[in-house]
């Protein structure tokens, strides 16, 4: 008998345009897996509203994100691509899991602490219980792996803890998922401040490269990237965070090791190194940008993809939700 395929699932919030960080930390590792795994990827719009969004921008970005997923190599015939809010089971299981997550656990989440510091005037309940919804996103599909960047590790671990607690009471309802974090690229840092993560919200500072940035912009951002006062290319994240980050990016897009990169740029200053990294990124992103722009013009195609995706996702999600409702004691509809 043929062995059942393993399952992978991940999502990204359309709270900003996709960045080189999310590409290298997450999406790049999704595209290669479609043959081996049953794959579910979604636009996490429910998560996006934990921070105030402009509705017109949120709608536009959600569709752009879908076009970009496909342009990054996620073939909709082989991957289930959907919009989170189209599959109502996420919000429903999210509520149930709220009741199995502890105040103390949620209080310890670094993302909650960071975001509430940055949005002091809007520390809403959704921001606090966000990991319960994320746990629901994951557990509905019983995935084996959740491919994410390093900053989501803590949330996947909490999902594990919630699933274990639930299973402890009701028997084996949820499969315990493992985070799948790449060796190179799990934490891409800002080009303007290499001690902080490259993020969607910090694009104004010149530290963030967007997937859709034109080549001139990318070239400029890398030329201006912050390095150090030395002149040699060497990997040492503690002492040389800027150069090490650029090496990570170069390694992730070219597949070269840190030793190979040091050898390639030996005796050459940052004036040669920085534009070379920029060029490599430009060439990696060029086909993605071109294909995503083309797809964005075909709204009917995108609609077909997200509708079919939601239908398939909903079917799988409903099976898990029904089981959960039965276990906790809800009367069947
Ligand atoms: P989000 O939208 O902040 O980020 C999306 C993905 O990109 C990764 N990432 C990075 N990786 C490396 N370097 C960076 N600078 C960088 N910035 C972002 C993130 O680790 C993530 O994998 N809560 C999630 C979205 C989500 C989700 C889920 C993920 C909702 N439900 C269920 C997995 C499973 C988030 O906010 O990611």
mmCIF file of C-alpha atoms and ligand atoms in Angstrom:
data_model
loop_
_atom_site.group_PDB
_atom_site.id
_atom_site.type_symbol
_atom_site.label_atom_id
_atom_site.label_comp_id
_atom_site.label_asym_id
_atom_site.label_seq_id
_atom_site.Cartn_x
_atom_site.Cartn_y
_atom_site.Cartn_z
ATOM 1 C CA UNK A 1 0.000 0.000 0.000
ATOM 2 C CA UNK A 2 1.238 3.501 -0.816
ATOM 3 C CA UNK A 3 2.228 5.465 2.258
ATOM 4 C CA UNK A 4 0.074 8.542 2.972
ATOM 5 C CA UNK A 5 1.758 11.813 1.987
ATOM 6 C CA UNK A 6 2.946 14.016 4.817
ATOM 7 C CA UNK A 7 1.361 17.425 5.213
ATOM 8 C CA UNK A 8 2.872 20.925 5.371
ATOM 9 C CA UNK A 9 1.111 24.143 6.201
ATOM 10 C CA UNK A 10 2.062 27.774 6.629
ATOM 11 C CA UNK A 11 0.720 31.298 6.303
ATOM 12 C CA UNK A 12 1.785 34.925 6.056
ATOM 13 C CA UNK A 13 -0.080 38.014 7.237
ATOM 14 C CA UNK A 14 -0.961 40.438 4.429
ATOM 15 C CA UNK A 15 -0.264 43.291 6.831
ATOM 16 C CA UNK A 16 2.477 44.609 4.570
ATOM 17 C CA UNK A 17 4.070 43.739 1.238
ATOM 18 C CA UNK A 18 6.034 40.493 1.136
ATOM 19 C CA UNK A 19 9.689 40.997 2.020
ATOM 20 C CA UNK A 20 12.933 39.277 1.132
ATOM 21 C CA UNK A 21 12.891 38.059 4.766
ATOM 22 C CA UNK A 22 9.621 36.167 4.397
ATOM 23 C CA UNK A 23 10.757 34.836 1.034
ATOM 24 C CA UNK A 24 14.068 33.417 2.306
ATOM 25 C CA UNK A 25 12.769 32.404 5.742
ATOM 26 C CA UNK A 26 9.560 30.776 4.580
ATOM 27 C CA UNK A 27 8.192 30.790 0.998
ATOM 28 C CA UNK A 28 11.398 29.610 -0.678
ATOM 29 C CA UNK A 29 11.166 26.439 1.373
ATOM 30 C CA UNK A 30 7.531 25.850 0.536
ATOM 31 C CA UNK A 31 7.809 25.737 -3.229
ATOM 32 C CA UNK A 32 10.203 22.808 -3.412
ATOM 33 C CA UNK A 33 8.038 20.487 -1.350
ATOM 34 C CA UNK A 34 4.840 20.097 -3.371
ATOM 35 C CA UNK A 35 5.724 16.672 -4.789
ATOM 36 C CA UNK A 36 6.600 15.128 -1.441
ATOM 37 C CA UNK A 37 3.948 16.752 0.738
ATOM 38 C CA UNK A 38 0.322 17.687 0.761
ATOM 39 C CA UNK A 39 0.721 21.462 1.114
ATOM 40 C CA UNK A 40 -1.578 24.198 2.453
ATOM 41 C CA UNK A 41 -0.591 27.869 2.298
ATOM 42 C CA UNK A 42 -2.790 30.793 3.128
ATOM 43 C CA UNK A 43 -3.031 34.557 3.428
ATOM 44 C CA UNK A 44 -3.515 35.165 7.169
ATOM 45 C CA UNK A 45 -5.960 38.064 6.897
ATOM 46 C CA UNK A 46 -7.625 37.264 10.237
ATOM 47 C CA UNK A 47 -4.229 37.698 11.869
ATOM 48 C CA UNK A 48 -3.515 40.931 9.991
ATOM 49 C CA UNK A 49 -6.300 42.849 11.753
ATOM 50 C CA UNK A 50 -4.681 42.474 15.179
ATOM 51 C CA UNK A 51 -2.939 45.666 14.036
ATOM 52 C CA UNK A 52 -5.157 48.364 12.488
ATOM 53 C CA UNK A 53 -5.312 48.000 8.678
ATOM 54 C CA UNK A 54 -6.601 50.199 5.904
ATOM 55 C CA UNK A 55 -9.378 47.984 4.390
ATOM 56 C CA UNK A 56 -8.588 48.868 0.767
ATOM 57 C CA UNK A 57 -4.906 48.079 1.255
ATOM 58 C CA UNK A 58 -5.626 44.838 3.105
ATOM 59 C CA UNK A 59 -7.863 43.575 0.294
ATOM 60 C CA UNK A 60 -5.327 44.535 -2.389
ATOM 61 C CA UNK A 61 -2.393 43.034 -0.494
ATOM 62 C CA UNK A 62 -4.222 39.761 0.137
ATOM 63 C CA UNK A 63 -4.691 39.250 -3.610
ATOM 64 C CA UNK A 64 -1.169 40.425 -4.410
ATOM 65 C CA UNK A 65 0.154 37.956 -1.885
ATOM 66 C CA UNK A 66 -1.664 35.138 -3.647
ATOM 67 C CA UNK A 67 -0.199 36.242 -7.002
ATOM 68 C CA UNK A 68 3.238 36.348 -5.371
ATOM 69 C CA UNK A 69 2.858 32.891 -3.819
ATOM 70 C CA UNK A 70 2.119 31.478 -7.266
ATOM 71 C CA UNK A 71 4.967 33.485 -8.822
ATOM 72 C CA UNK A 72 7.335 32.058 -6.180
ATOM 73 C CA UNK A 73 6.589 28.602 -7.551
ATOM 74 C CA UNK A 74 3.541 27.448 -5.594
ATOM 75 C CA UNK A 75 1.593 25.742 -8.349
ATOM 76 C CA UNK A 76 -2.121 25.940 -7.398
ATOM 77 C CA UNK A 77 -2.648 22.529 -8.968
ATOM 78 C CA UNK A 78 -0.233 21.006 -6.472
ATOM 79 C CA UNK A 79 -0.691 23.232 -3.420
ATOM 80 C CA UNK A 80 -3.878 24.325 -1.676
ATOM 81 C CA UNK A 81 -3.786 28.135 -1.626
ATOM 82 C CA UNK A 82 -6.511 29.977 0.224
ATOM 83 C CA UNK A 83 -7.567 33.059 2.155
ATOM 84 C CA UNK A 84 -7.828 32.374 5.888
ATOM 85 C CA UNK A 85 -11.127 34.251 6.399
ATOM 86 C CA UNK A 86 -12.761 32.108 3.686
ATOM 87 C CA UNK A 87 -12.420 29.017 5.842
ATOM 88 C CA UNK A 88 -14.601 29.754 8.857
ATOM 89 C CA UNK A 89 -13.298 26.745 10.787
ATOM 90 C CA UNK A 90 -10.125 28.728 11.635
ATOM 91 C CA UNK A 91 -12.028 31.269 13.733
ATOM 92 C CA UNK A 92 -14.176 28.536 15.278
ATOM 93 C CA UNK A 93 -11.339 26.282 16.373
ATOM 94 C CA UNK A 94 -9.423 29.415 17.391
ATOM 95 C CA UNK A 95 -12.133 30.133 19.957
ATOM 96 C CA UNK A 96 -12.055 26.613 21.352
ATOM 97 C CA UNK A 97 -8.268 26.677 21.684
ATOM 98 C CA UNK A 98 -8.477 29.994 23.534
ATOM 99 C CA UNK A 99 -9.991 27.941 26.312
ATOM 100 C CA UNK A 100 -6.993 25.587 26.368
ATOM 101 C CA UNK A 101 -4.228 28.207 26.365
ATOM 102 C CA UNK A 102 -3.107 29.763 29.618
ATOM 103 C CA UNK A 103 -2.817 33.455 30.372
ATOM 104 C CA UNK A 104 0.771 32.943 31.545
ATOM 105 C CA UNK A 105 1.798 31.167 28.327
ATOM 106 C CA UNK A 106 0.285 33.858 26.147
ATOM 107 C CA UNK A 107 1.921 36.583 28.239
ATOM 108 C CA UNK A 108 5.350 35.078 27.584
ATOM 109 C CA UNK A 109 5.158 35.344 23.786
ATOM 110 C CA UNK A 110 7.906 37.686 22.591
ATOM 111 C CA UNK A 111 5.866 38.775 19.585
ATOM 112 C CA UNK A 112 3.061 39.905 21.909
ATOM 113 C CA UNK A 113 5.534 41.843 24.032
ATOM 114 C CA UNK A 114 7.131 43.489 20.965
ATOM 115 C CA UNK A 115 3.868 44.320 19.251
ATOM 116 C CA UNK A 116 2.240 45.723 22.357
ATOM 117 C CA UNK A 117 5.276 47.926 22.915
ATOM 118 C CA UNK A 118 5.003 49.185 19.308
ATOM 119 C CA UNK A 119 1.193 49.613 19.369
ATOM 120 C CA UNK A 120 0.729 50.948 22.872
ATOM 121 C CA UNK A 121 -2.588 52.589 21.912
ATOM 122 C CA UNK A 122 -4.089 49.364 20.533
ATOM 123 C CA UNK A 123 -3.133 46.398 22.727
ATOM 124 C CA UNK A 124 -6.287 44.496 21.818
ATOM 125 C CA UNK A 125 -7.444 41.020 22.838
ATOM 126 C CA UNK A 126 -6.683 39.642 19.373
ATOM 127 C CA UNK A 127 -3.029 40.582 19.706
ATOM 128 C CA UNK A 128 -2.885 38.635 22.969
ATOM 129 C CA UNK A 129 -4.734 35.502 21.810
ATOM 130 C CA UNK A 130 -3.122 35.496 18.348
ATOM 131 C CA UNK A 131 -1.182 32.253 19.039
ATOM 132 C CA UNK A 132 -4.492 30.402 19.674
ATOM 133 C CA UNK A 133 -5.730 31.313 16.217
ATOM 134 C CA UNK A 134 -2.367 30.325 14.800
ATOM 135 C CA UNK A 135 -2.591 26.996 16.636
ATOM 136 C CA UNK A 136 -6.043 26.497 15.086
ATOM 137 C CA UNK A 137 -4.669 27.314 11.595
ATOM 138 C CA UNK A 138 -2.131 24.581 12.068
ATOM 139 C CA UNK A 139 -4.041 21.874 13.926
ATOM 140 C CA UNK A 140 -7.063 21.895 11.598
ATOM 141 C CA UNK A 141 -4.928 20.313 8.870
ATOM 142 C CA UNK A 142 -2.982 17.848 11.059
ATOM 143 C CA UNK A 143 0.342 18.832 9.409
ATOM 144 C CA UNK A 144 3.652 17.104 10.066
ATOM 145 C CA UNK A 145 5.692 20.260 9.433
ATOM 146 C CA UNK A 146 5.149 23.996 9.647
ATOM 147 C CA UNK A 147 7.800 25.791 7.539
ATOM 148 C CA UNK A 148 8.443 29.189 9.134
ATOM 149 C CA UNK A 149 11.232 31.619 9.965
ATOM 150 C CA UNK A 150 12.885 31.606 13.358
ATOM 151 C CA UNK A 151 10.581 34.313 14.808
ATOM 152 C CA UNK A 152 7.599 31.931 14.632
ATOM 153 C CA UNK A 153 9.295 29.085 16.493
ATOM 154 C CA UNK A 154 7.823 30.138 19.831
ATOM 155 C CA UNK A 155 4.288 30.198 18.389
ATOM 156 C CA UNK A 156 4.666 26.714 16.917
ATOM 157 C CA UNK A 157 5.967 25.498 20.274
ATOM 158 C CA UNK A 158 2.939 26.972 22.019
ATOM 159 C CA UNK A 159 0.714 25.254 19.446
ATOM 160 C CA UNK A 160 2.421 22.020 20.471
ATOM 161 C CA UNK A 161 1.711 22.716 24.137
ATOM 162 C CA UNK A 162 -1.962 23.491 23.442
ATOM 163 C CA UNK A 163 -2.364 20.348 21.303
ATOM 164 C CA UNK A 164 -0.700 18.224 23.959
ATOM 165 C CA UNK A 165 -2.979 19.646 26.650
ATOM 166 C CA UNK A 166 -6.077 19.021 24.539
ATOM 167 C CA UNK A 167 -4.987 15.485 23.641
ATOM 168 C CA UNK A 168 -4.269 14.852 27.322
ATOM 169 C CA UNK A 169 -7.921 15.466 28.138
ATOM 170 C CA UNK A 170 -9.681 14.012 25.086
ATOM 171 C CA UNK A 171 -7.334 11.436 23.561
ATOM 172 C CA UNK A 172 -5.402 11.736 20.294
ATOM 173 C CA UNK A 173 -7.302 14.455 18.455
ATOM 174 C CA UNK A 174 -4.393 16.526 17.119
ATOM 175 C CA UNK A 175 -1.158 15.510 15.462
ATOM 176 C CA UNK A 176 1.779 17.340 17.073
ATOM 177 C CA UNK A 177 3.439 19.489 14.378
ATOM 178 C CA UNK A 178 7.126 20.323 14.114
ATOM 179 C CA UNK A 179 8.446 23.707 12.989
ATOM 180 C CA UNK A 180 10.552 23.434 9.829
ATOM 181 C CA UNK A 181 13.133 26.193 9.993
ATOM 182 C CA UNK A 182 15.787 26.651 7.279
ATOM 183 C CA UNK A 183 19.490 26.431 8.236
ATOM 184 C CA UNK A 184 20.333 29.554 6.230
ATOM 185 C CA UNK A 185 17.896 32.474 6.032
ATOM 186 C CA UNK A 186 15.702 31.784 9.081
ATOM 187 C CA UNK A 187 16.374 35.269 10.367
ATOM 188 C CA UNK A 188 17.164 37.927 7.790
ATOM 189 C CA UNK A 189 18.109 41.215 9.413
ATOM 190 C CA UNK A 190 17.330 44.785 8.358
ATOM 191 C CA UNK A 191 19.860 46.242 5.889
ATOM 192 C CA UNK A 192 19.886 49.555 7.764
ATOM 193 C CA UNK A 193 19.999 48.065 11.274
ATOM 194 C CA UNK A 194 21.453 44.561 11.192
ATOM 195 C CA UNK A 195 20.638 44.018 14.858
ATOM 196 C CA UNK A 196 16.892 44.002 14.166
ATOM 197 C CA UNK A 197 14.821 41.700 11.977
ATOM 198 C CA UNK A 198 13.907 42.720 8.425
ATOM 199 C CA UNK A 199 10.197 43.406 8.708
ATOM 200 C CA UNK A 200 7.230 44.605 6.686
ATOM 201 C CA UNK A 201 6.657 47.508 9.006
ATOM 202 C CA UNK A 202 10.120 48.981 8.761
ATOM 203 C CA UNK A 203 10.377 49.493 5.045
ATOM 204 C CA UNK A 204 10.574 53.294 5.305
ATOM 205 C CA UNK A 205 14.001 53.045 6.944
ATOM 206 C CA UNK A 206 15.710 51.531 3.925
ATOM 207 C CA UNK A 207 16.235 48.261 5.749
ATOM 208 C CA UNK A 208 13.617 46.139 3.993
ATOM 209 C CA UNK A 209 13.693 44.695 0.491
ATOM 210 C CA UNK A 210 10.265 43.923 -0.944
ATOM 211 C CA UNK A 211 9.644 41.074 -3.360
ATOM 212 C CA UNK A 212 8.148 43.555 -5.815
ATOM 213 C CA UNK A 213 10.865 46.234 -5.538
ATOM 214 C CA UNK A 214 12.266 47.252 -8.944
ATOM 215 C CA UNK A 215 15.964 46.446 -9.592
ATOM 216 C CA UNK A 216 17.089 50.080 -9.107
ATOM 217 C CA UNK A 217 15.586 50.149 -5.615
ATOM 218 C CA UNK A 218 17.161 46.834 -4.655
ATOM 219 C CA UNK A 219 20.559 47.945 -5.973
ATOM 220 C CA UNK A 220 20.323 51.172 -3.948
ATOM 221 C CA UNK A 221 19.283 49.389 -0.740
ATOM 222 C CA UNK A 222 22.241 46.992 -0.928
ATOM 223 C CA UNK A 223 24.750 49.737 -1.796
ATOM 224 C CA UNK A 224 23.612 51.608 1.333
ATOM 225 C CA UNK A 225 23.479 48.521 3.560
ATOM 226 C CA UNK A 226 25.125 49.124 6.938
ATOM 227 C CA UNK A 227 28.363 47.137 7.417
ATOM 228 C CA UNK A 228 31.325 47.933 9.707
ATOM 229 C CA UNK A 229 34.591 49.840 9.690
ATOM 230 C CA UNK A 230 36.687 46.845 8.601
ATOM 231 C CA UNK A 231 37.173 45.949 4.967
ATOM 232 C CA UNK A 232 37.042 42.162 4.690
ATOM 233 C CA UNK A 233 34.161 39.766 4.100
ATOM 234 C CA UNK A 234 33.995 37.351 7.004
ATOM 235 C CA UNK A 235 31.111 35.579 8.756
ATOM 236 C CA UNK A 236 30.861 36.638 12.405
ATOM 237 C CA UNK A 237 27.308 37.631 13.363
ATOM 238 C CA UNK A 238 28.295 38.981 16.806
ATOM 239 C CA UNK A 239 31.138 41.231 15.621
ATOM 240 C CA UNK A 240 30.085 41.855 12.016
ATOM 241 C CA UNK A 241 26.276 41.667 11.964
ATOM 242 C CA UNK A 242 25.840 43.694 8.760
ATOM 243 C CA UNK A 243 28.356 41.748 6.669
ATOM 244 C CA UNK A 244 27.171 38.426 8.126
ATOM 245 C CA UNK A 245 23.580 39.259 7.212
ATOM 246 C CA UNK A 246 24.624 40.103 3.646
ATOM 247 C CA UNK A 247 26.532 36.804 3.495
ATOM 248 C CA UNK A 248 23.427 34.957 4.684
ATOM 249 C CA UNK A 249 21.343 36.583 1.980
ATOM 250 C CA UNK A 250 23.970 35.817 -0.657
ATOM 251 C CA UNK A 251 24.273 32.241 0.552
ATOM 252 C CA UNK A 252 20.499 31.749 0.552
ATOM 253 C CA UNK A 253 20.075 33.019 -3.010
ATOM 254 C CA UNK A 254 23.178 31.451 -4.582
ATOM 255 C CA UNK A 255 23.516 28.258 -2.526
ATOM 256 C CA UNK A 256 27.202 29.094 -1.817
ATOM 257 C CA UNK A 257 28.661 28.330 1.619
ATOM 258 C CA UNK A 258 30.135 31.030 3.869
ATOM 259 C CA UNK A 259 33.655 29.733 3.118
ATOM 260 C CA UNK A 260 33.048 29.962 -0.603
ATOM 261 C CA UNK A 261 31.751 33.505 -0.223
ATOM 262 C CA UNK A 262 34.768 34.572 1.856
ATOM 263 C CA UNK A 263 37.060 33.112 -0.812
ATOM 264 C CA UNK A 264 35.122 34.764 -3.638
ATOM 265 C CA UNK A 265 35.500 38.232 -2.100
ATOM 266 C CA UNK A 266 38.955 37.822 -0.531
ATOM 267 C CA UNK A 267 41.005 40.973 -1.013
ATOM 268 C CA UNK A 268 38.016 42.943 -2.276
ATOM 269 C CA UNK A 269 36.263 45.568 -0.183
ATOM 270 C CA UNK A 270 32.608 46.069 0.587
ATOM 271 C CA UNK A 271 32.390 48.295 -2.511
ATOM 272 C CA UNK A 272 32.499 45.098 -4.583
ATOM 273 C CA UNK A 273 30.709 42.795 -2.150
ATOM 274 C CA UNK A 274 27.561 44.846 -1.465
ATOM 275 C CA UNK A 275 26.570 45.444 -5.117
ATOM 276 C CA UNK A 276 27.265 41.765 -5.868
ATOM 277 C CA UNK A 277 24.767 40.705 -3.193
ATOM 278 C CA UNK A 278 22.289 43.240 -4.617
ATOM 279 C CA UNK A 279 22.739 41.817 -8.112
ATOM 280 C CA UNK A 280 22.185 38.250 -6.936
ATOM 281 C CA UNK A 281 18.976 39.293 -5.179
ATOM 282 C CA UNK A 282 17.782 41.250 -8.225
ATOM 283 C CA UNK A 283 18.237 38.192 -10.442
ATOM 284 C CA UNK A 284 16.459 35.928 -7.960
ATOM 285 C CA UNK A 285 13.481 38.255 -7.617
ATOM 286 C CA UNK A 286 13.182 39.352 -11.264
ATOM 287 C CA UNK A 287 11.142 36.378 -12.538
ATOM 288 C CA UNK A 288 8.975 36.455 -9.414
ATOM 289 C CA UNK A 289 8.161 40.133 -9.829
ATOM 290 C CA UNK A 290 7.432 39.752 -13.533
ATOM 291 C CA UNK A 291 5.184 36.735 -13.062
ATOM 292 C CA UNK A 292 3.344 38.263 -10.090
ATOM 293 C CA UNK A 293 2.652 41.469 -12.066
ATOM 294 C CA UNK A 294 1.256 39.383 -14.908
ATOM 295 C CA UNK A 295 -0.942 37.323 -12.573
ATOM 296 C CA UNK A 296 -2.258 40.418 -10.791
ATOM 297 C CA UNK A 297 -3.895 41.475 -14.046
ATOM 298 C CA UNK A 298 -5.822 38.202 -14.208
ATOM 299 C CA UNK A 299 -8.323 38.631 -11.395
ATOM 300 C CA UNK A 300 -10.586 35.857 -12.687
ATOM 301 C CA UNK A 301 -7.736 33.357 -12.485
ATOM 302 C CA UNK A 302 -6.818 34.413 -8.954
ATOM 303 C CA UNK A 303 -10.443 34.153 -7.909
ATOM 304 C CA UNK A 304 -10.633 30.630 -9.317
ATOM 305 C CA UNK A 305 -7.523 29.686 -7.329
ATOM 306 C CA UNK A 306 -8.653 31.035 -3.962
ATOM 307 C CA UNK A 307 -12.165 29.656 -4.324
ATOM 308 C CA UNK A 308 -10.972 26.171 -5.144
ATOM 309 C CA UNK A 309 -8.387 26.448 -2.353
ATOM 310 C CA UNK A 310 -10.980 27.440 0.254
ATOM 311 C CA UNK A 311 -13.269 24.629 -0.793
ATOM 312 C CA UNK A 312 -10.580 21.995 -0.405
ATOM 313 C CA UNK A 313 -9.214 23.499 2.832
ATOM 314 C CA UNK A 314 -12.680 23.767 4.315
ATOM 315 C CA UNK A 315 -13.393 20.131 3.640
ATOM 316 C CA UNK A 316 -10.288 19.009 5.543
ATOM 317 C CA UNK A 317 -10.718 21.599 8.305
ATOM 318 C CA UNK A 318 -14.326 20.590 8.909
ATOM 319 C CA UNK A 319 -13.333 17.007 9.686
ATOM 320 C CA UNK A 320 -11.054 18.145 12.498
ATOM 321 C CA UNK A 321 -13.492 20.744 13.788
ATOM 322 C CA UNK A 322 -16.343 18.222 13.931
ATOM 323 C CA UNK A 323 -14.190 15.852 15.926
ATOM 324 C CA UNK A 324 -13.225 18.629 18.351
ATOM 325 C CA UNK A 325 -16.830 19.762 18.833
ATOM 326 C CA UNK A 326 -17.867 16.214 19.591
ATOM 327 C CA UNK A 327 -15.023 15.686 22.059
ATOM 328 C CA UNK A 328 -15.746 18.847 24.044
ATOM 329 C CA UNK A 329 -19.450 18.001 24.246
ATOM 330 C CA UNK A 330 -21.288 20.207 21.736
ATOM 331 C CA UNK A 331 -24.593 18.836 20.437
ATOM 332 C CA UNK A 332 -24.237 17.801 16.787
ATOM 333 C CA UNK A 333 -25.975 20.110 14.300
HETATM 334 P P1 LIG B 1 4.623 36.819 9.301
HETATM 335 O O1 LIG B 1 3.539 37.253 8.375
HETATM 336 O O2 LIG B 1 5.166 37.819 10.259
HETATM 337 O O3 LIG B 1 5.844 36.257 8.501
HETATM 338 C C1 LIG B 1 5.662 35.279 7.490
HETATM 339 C C2 LIG B 1 6.773 34.261 7.457
HETATM 340 O O4 LIG B 1 8.015 34.863 7.106
HETATM 341 C C3 LIG B 1 8.985 34.617 8.098
HETATM 342 N N1 LIG B 1 9.805 35.834 8.225
HETATM 343 C C4 LIG B 1 11.133 35.856 8.194
HETATM 344 N N2 LIG B 1 12.045 34.879 8.031
HETATM 345 C C5 LIG B 1 13.348 35.241 8.045
HETATM 346 N N3 LIG B 1 13.769 36.505 8.209
HETATM 347 C C6 LIG B 1 12.903 37.525 8.364
HETATM 348 N N4 LIG B 1 13.327 38.768 8.512
HETATM 349 C C7 LIG B 1 11.509 37.210 8.358
HETATM 350 N N5 LIG B 1 10.380 37.963 8.478
HETATM 351 C C8 LIG B 1 9.352 37.097 8.386
HETATM 352 C C9 LIG B 1 8.193 34.336 9.367
HETATM 353 O O5 LIG B 1 8.926 33.577 10.280
HETATM 354 C C10 LIG B 1 7.002 33.589 8.806
HETATM 355 O O6 LIG B 1 7.311 32.227 8.593
HETATM 356 N N6 LIG B 1 1.980 34.302 12.682
HETATM 357 C C11 LIG B 1 2.601 34.213 11.374
HETATM 358 C C12 LIG B 1 1.629 33.904 10.271
HETATM 359 C C13 LIG B 1 0.800 32.704 10.534
HETATM 360 C C14 LIG B 1 1.229 31.348 10.456
HETATM 361 C C15 LIG B 1 0.078 30.567 10.814
HETATM 362 C C16 LIG B 1 2.429 30.723 10.134
HETATM 363 C C17 LIG B 1 -0.507 32.713 10.911
HETATM 364 N N7 LIG B 1 -0.932 31.433 11.067
HETATM 365 C C18 LIG B 1 0.134 29.184 10.848
HETATM 366 C C19 LIG B 1 2.474 29.323 10.176
HETATM 367 C C20 LIG B 1 1.341 28.562 10.536
HETATM 368 C C21 LIG B 1 3.254 35.544 11.073
HETATM 369 O O7 LIG B 1 2.904 36.554 11.617
HETATM 370 O O8 LIG B 1 4.157 35.506 10.073
#
